[in-house]
CSV table of C-alpha atoms in Angstrom, one decimal:
chain,number,residue,atom,x,y,z
A,1,UNK,CA,-0.1,0.1,-0.1
A,2,UNK,CA,1.4,3.5,-1.1
A,3,UNK,CA,0.9,6.6,0.7
A,4,UNK,CA,1.6,9.9,0.5
A,5,UNK,CA,2.2,11.9,4.2
A,6,UNK,CA,0.2,15.3,4.1
A,7,UNK,CA,2.0,18.8,5.4
A,8,UNK,CA,-0.4,19.8,7.8
A,9,UNK,CA,1.9,23.3,7.4
A,10,UNK,CA,0.0,23.6,3.6
A,11,UNK,CA,-2.4,21.7,3.3
A,12,UNK,CA,-6.2,24.2,2.6
A,13,UNK,CA,-8.1,21.2,4.9
A,14,UNK,CA,-6.0,21.9,8.2
A,15,UNK,CA,-8.2,23.6,10.2
A,16,UNK,CA,-10.7,21.7,9.2
A,17,UNK,CA,-9.3,18.4,10.1
A,18,UNK,CA,-8.2,19.1,13.3
A,19,UNK,CA,-11.8,20.8,14.2
A,20,UNK,CA,-13.3,17.8,14.0
A,21,UNK,CA,-10.8,15.3,15.1
A,22,UNK,CA,-12.5,14.6,18.8
A,23,UNK,CA,-15.6,15.3,18.4
A,24,UNK,CA,-18.6,13.3,19.1
A,25,UNK,CA,-19.9,12.4,16.0
A,26,UNK,CA,-17.3,13.8,12.9
A,27,UNK,CA,-19.0,12.1,10.4
A,28,UNK,CA,-21.2,12.5,7.0
A,29,UNK,CA,-24.0,10.2,6.1
A,30,UNK,CA,-25.7,10.6,3.2
A,31,UNK,CA,-28.5,8.2,1.7
A,32,UNK,CA,-30.2,8.7,-2.0
A,33,UNK,CA,-31.9,7.0,-5.0
A,34,UNK,CA,-30.5,7.0,-8.5
A,35,UNK,CA,-31.6,5.7,-11.2
A,36,UNK,CA,-28.8,2.5,-12.3
A,37,UNK,CA,-31.8,1.4,-15.2
A,38,UNK,CA,-29.1,1.6,-18.0
A,39,UNK,CA,-26.1,-0.6,-16.1
A,40,UNK,CA,-29.5,-2.4,-15.0
A,41,UNK,CA,-30.2,-3.7,-18.9
A,42,UNK,CA,-26.1,-3.6,-19.2
A,43,UNK,CA,-25.8,-6.4,-17.0
A,44,UNK,CA,-28.7,-8.3,-18.2
A,45,UNK,CA,-27.9,-8.4,-21.1
A,46,UNK,CA,-23.8,-9.5,-20.5
A,47,UNK,CA,-25.2,-12.1,-17.7
A,48,UNK,CA,-22.4,-10.2,-15.5
A,49,UNK,CA,-23.6,-9.4,-11.7
A,50,UNK,CA,-24.8,-6.0,-11.0
A,51,UNK,CA,-23.3,-5.7,-8.0
A,52,UNK,CA,-19.7,-6.1,-8.8
A,53,UNK,CA,-20.3,-4.0,-11.9
A,54,UNK,CA,-21.6,-0.9,-9.3
A,55,UNK,CA,-18.8,-1.5,-7.5
A,56,UNK,CA,-16.0,-1.1,-10.6
A,57,UNK,CA,-17.6,1.7,-11.0
A,58,UNK,CA,-17.9,3.4,-7.2
A,59,UNK,CA,-14.0,3.2,-6.9
A,60,UNK,CA,-13.0,4.6,-10.4
A,61,UNK,CA,-15.5,7.5,-9.3
A,62,UNK,CA,-13.9,7.4,-5.9
A,63,UNK,CA,-10.4,8.0,-7.5
A,64,UNK,CA,-11.0,10.2,-9.5
A,65,UNK,CA,-11.8,12.7,-6.3
A,66,UNK,CA,-9.0,13.5,-4.1
A,67,UNK,CA,-10.6,13.6,-1.3
A,68,UNK,CA,-12.3,10.0,-1.4
A,69,UNK,CA,-8.1,8.9,-0.9
A,70,UNK,CA,-7.6,11.0,2.0
A,71,UNK,CA,-7.2,8.8,5.7
A,72,UNK,CA,-5.5,9.8,8.8
A,73,UNK,CA,-4.0,8.0,12.1
A,74,UNK,CA,-3.8,9.7,14.8
A,75,UNK,CA,-3.4,13.4,13.8
A,76,UNK,CA,-1.5,12.9,11.0
A,77,UNK,CA,-3.4,12.8,7.7
A,78,UNK,CA,-2.3,10.9,4.0
A,79,UNK,CA,-3.0,10.4,0.8
A,80,UNK,CA,-3.4,6.6,-0.4
A,81,UNK,CA,-2.1,6.1,-4.4
A,82,UNK,CA,-5.2,4.5,-5.0
A,83,UNK,CA,-8.7,3.0,-3.9
A,84,UNK,CA,-9.8,-0.6,-4.4
A,85,UNK,CA,-12.8,-1.9,-2.5
A,86,UNK,CA,-13.5,-5.4,0.4
A,87,UNK,CA,-17.3,-6.0,-0.4
A,88,UNK,CA,-19.6,-8.0,1.9
A,89,UNK,CA,-20.6,-10.8,-0.2
A,90,UNK,CA,-22.8,-13.7,0.6
A,91,UNK,CA,-22.7,-16.6,-1.5
A,92,UNK,CA,-25.6,-18.7,-1.8
A,93,UNK,CA,-24.0,-21.8,0.1
A,94,UNK,CA,-21.9,-19.9,2.6
A,95,UNK,CA,-23.2,-19.1,6.4
A,96,UNK,CA,-22.1,-16.4,6.6
A,97,UNK,CA,-20.9,-13.0,4.7
A,98,UNK,CA,-17.4,-12.8,3.6
A,99,UNK,CA,-14.8,-9.6,2.4
A,100,UNK,CA,-14.0,-9.5,-1.0
A,101,UNK,CA,-11.2,-8.3,-2.1
A,102,UNK,CA,-12.2,-6.2,-5.5
A,103,UNK,CA,-8.7,-5.5,-7.4
A,104,UNK,CA,-9.4,-2.7,-9.7
A,105,UNK,CA,-9.1,-4.6,-13.6
A,106,UNK,CA,-9.0,-2.5,-16.2
A,107,UNK,CA,-12.3,-2.6,-17.5
A,108,UNK,CA,-16.3,-2.8,-16.3
A,109,UNK,CA,-16.8,-6.2,-17.8
A,110,UNK,CA,-13.6,-7.6,-16.6
A,111,UNK,CA,-14.0,-6.9,-13.3
A,112,UNK,CA,-17.4,-7.9,-12.4
A,113,UNK,CA,-16.7,-11.0,-14.1
A,114,UNK,CA,-13.2,-11.7,-12.3
A,115,UNK,CA,-14.3,-10.6,-8.6
A,116,UNK,CA,-17.5,-12.5,-9.3
A,117,UNK,CA,-15.4,-15.5,-9.4
A,118,UNK,CA,-13.3,-14.3,-6.4
A,119,UNK,CA,-16.3,-14.2,-4.5
A,120,UNK,CA,-17.5,-17.9,-4.4
A,121,UNK,CA,-13.6,-18.7,-3.4
A,122,UNK,CA,-14.3,-19.3,0.6
A,123,UNK,CA,-11.8,-18.0,3.0
A,124,UNK,CA,-11.6,-18.5,6.8
A,125,UNK,CA,-13.1,-16.3,8.9
A,126,UNK,CA,-15.1,-14.5,6.7
A,127,UNK,CA,-11.9,-13.0,5.5
A,128,UNK,CA,-11.7,-10.0,7.6
A,129,UNK,CA,-8.2,-10.4,8.4
A,130,UNK,CA,-7.3,-9.3,4.9
A,131,UNK,CA,-8.4,-6.0,6.4
A,132,UNK,CA,-5.5,-6.1,8.9
A,133,UNK,CA,-3.0,-3.2,7.9
A,134,UNK,CA,-4.6,-1.5,5.0
A,135,UNK,CA,-6.3,1.7,4.5
A,136,UNK,CA,-6.5,1.7,0.4
A,137,UNK,CA,-10.0,0.9,0.1
A,138,UNK,CA,-13.4,1.3,0.1
A,139,UNK,CA,-15.8,-0.4,2.6
A,140,UNK,CA,-18.7,-1.6,0.3
A,141,UNK,CA,-21.5,-3.4,1.2
A,142,UNK,CA,-25.0,-4.3,-0.3
A,143,UNK,CA,-28.0,-4.6,2.0
A,144,UNK,CA,-30.6,-5.8,-2.0
A,145,UNK,CA,-33.8,-7.2,0.8
A,146,UNK,CA,-34.8,-3.9,1.4
A,147,UNK,CA,-35.3,0.3,-0.1
A,148,UNK,CA,-33.9,2.0,2.8
A,149,UNK,CA,-34.6,5.6,3.1
A,150,UNK,CA,-31.9,6.1,5.9
A,151,UNK,CA,-28.5,3.7,6.5
A,152,UNK,CA,-25.8,3.3,9.1
A,153,UNK,CA,-23.4,1.2,8.9
A,154,UNK,CA,-20.8,0.6,11.8
A,155,UNK,CA,-18.0,2.3,13.0
A,156,UNK,CA,-15.1,0.4,15.2
A,157,UNK,CA,-13.8,3.5,16.7
A,158,UNK,CA,-15.9,6.9,16.7
A,159,UNK,CA,-13.7,9.3,15.7
A,160,UNK,CA,-11.0,7.6,14.4
A,161,UNK,CA,-12.9,5.6,11.9
A,162,UNK,CA,-11.8,7.3,8.4
A,163,UNK,CA,-12.5,4.9,5.6
A,164,UNK,CA,-15.3,5.6,3.9
A,165,UNK,CA,-18.1,3.2,3.5
A,166,UNK,CA,-21.4,2.9,1.1
A,167,UNK,CA,-24.0,1.1,0.8
A,168,UNK,CA,-26.1,-0.8,-2.1
A,169,UNK,CA,-29.9,-0.9,-0.6
A,170,UNK,CA,-32.9,-3.0,-3.1
A,171,UNK,CA,-34.1,-1.8,-6.6
A,172,UNK,CA,-37.4,-0.2,-7.0
A,173,UNK,CA,-38.9,0.3,-10.8
A,174,UNK,CA,-40.8,3.4,-11.5
A,175,UNK,CA,-41.9,3.6,-15.1
A,176,UNK,CA,-38.3,4.0,-17.1
A,177,UNK,CA,-36.4,3.9,-14.1
A,178,UNK,CA,-35.1,1.9,-11.9
A,179,UNK,CA,-34.0,3.5,-8.4
A,180,UNK,CA,-31.9,2.0,-5.8
A,181,UNK,CA,-30.6,3.5,-2.7
A,182,UNK,CA,-26.8,4.5,-2.3
A,183,UNK,CA,-25.8,5.1,0.9
A,184,UNK,CA,-22.2,7.2,1.3
A,185,UNK,CA,-20.1,7.2,4.8
A,186,UNK,CA,-17.1,9.6,5.0
A,187,UNK,CA,-15.2,11.4,7.9
A,188,UNK,CA,-16.2,15.1,7.7
A,189,UNK,CA,-12.6,15.9,8.4
A,190,UNK,CA,-11.4,14.7,5.4
A,191,UNK,CA,-13.9,16.2,3.2
A,192,UNK,CA,-17.0,18.2,3.0
A,193,UNK,CA,-20.8,17.4,1.6
A,194,UNK,CA,-19.5,18.8,-2.0
A,195,UNK,CA,-17.5,15.7,-2.1
A,196,UNK,CA,-19.8,13.2,-1.3
A,197,UNK,CA,-22.3,15.2,-4.0
A,198,UNK,CA,-19.7,15.2,-6.5
A,199,UNK,CA,-19.4,11.6,-6.1
A,200,UNK,CA,-22.6,10.4,-6.2
A,201,UNK,CA,-22.8,12.7,-9.3
A,202,UNK,CA,-20.1,11.2,-11.0
A,203,UNK,CA,-21.3,7.6,-10.2
A,204,UNK,CA,-24.7,8.8,-11.7
A,205,UNK,CA,-23.2,10.5,-15.4
A,206,UNK,CA,-21.2,7.7,-16.0
A,207,UNK,CA,-23.6,5.1,-16.1
A,208,UNK,CA,-26.2,7.4,-17.7
A,209,UNK,CA,-23.3,8.5,-20.0
A,210,UNK,CA,-21.5,4.9,-20.9
A,211,UNK,CA,-25.2,2.9,-20.9
A,212,UNK,CA,-27.5,4.4,-22.5
A,213,UNK,CA,-31.3,3.7,-22.9
């Protein structure tokens, strides 16, 4: 994992970062519906996993926004070179979910196929050990059983946990649209609502532009 330490004397977020350290709940947690109809149809046509296709887009867009690659330890912020995804996945024959390392393959098609194949390999201890010592990832999960309007994620240590968390919900069809809840939880010391909005907008634009109706 490659990372670059941030100089607090020149960083434009130093005051904000230090202000949010130590607050009771320094997080932004936003949930909205996005139209995934074009991607949904494409995945059906190609016979690939929608979940793993969505992960590819989510990670790709996160890597285009520097703030989504900020992390910190203690009071020392740093920038990771590239995000990948560790995603929760419940295979049909598994008794509990496991963490799947989703590698950044060059194309959505390759990524969706290969990461779905990797998800079928059973790991010990649900694969949680893979996260030890790593921060260069997004924590992605899906709650495909409910079309929720808000969603909170587990935070290991409030104030210290700062890896972005993204969650998808159950589809809801409305006319030509296929609406899916998307929840994003981030540390406010590392980004603002503007960056979360930019991230969500980029996901929506990517789906609309690359998988036309």
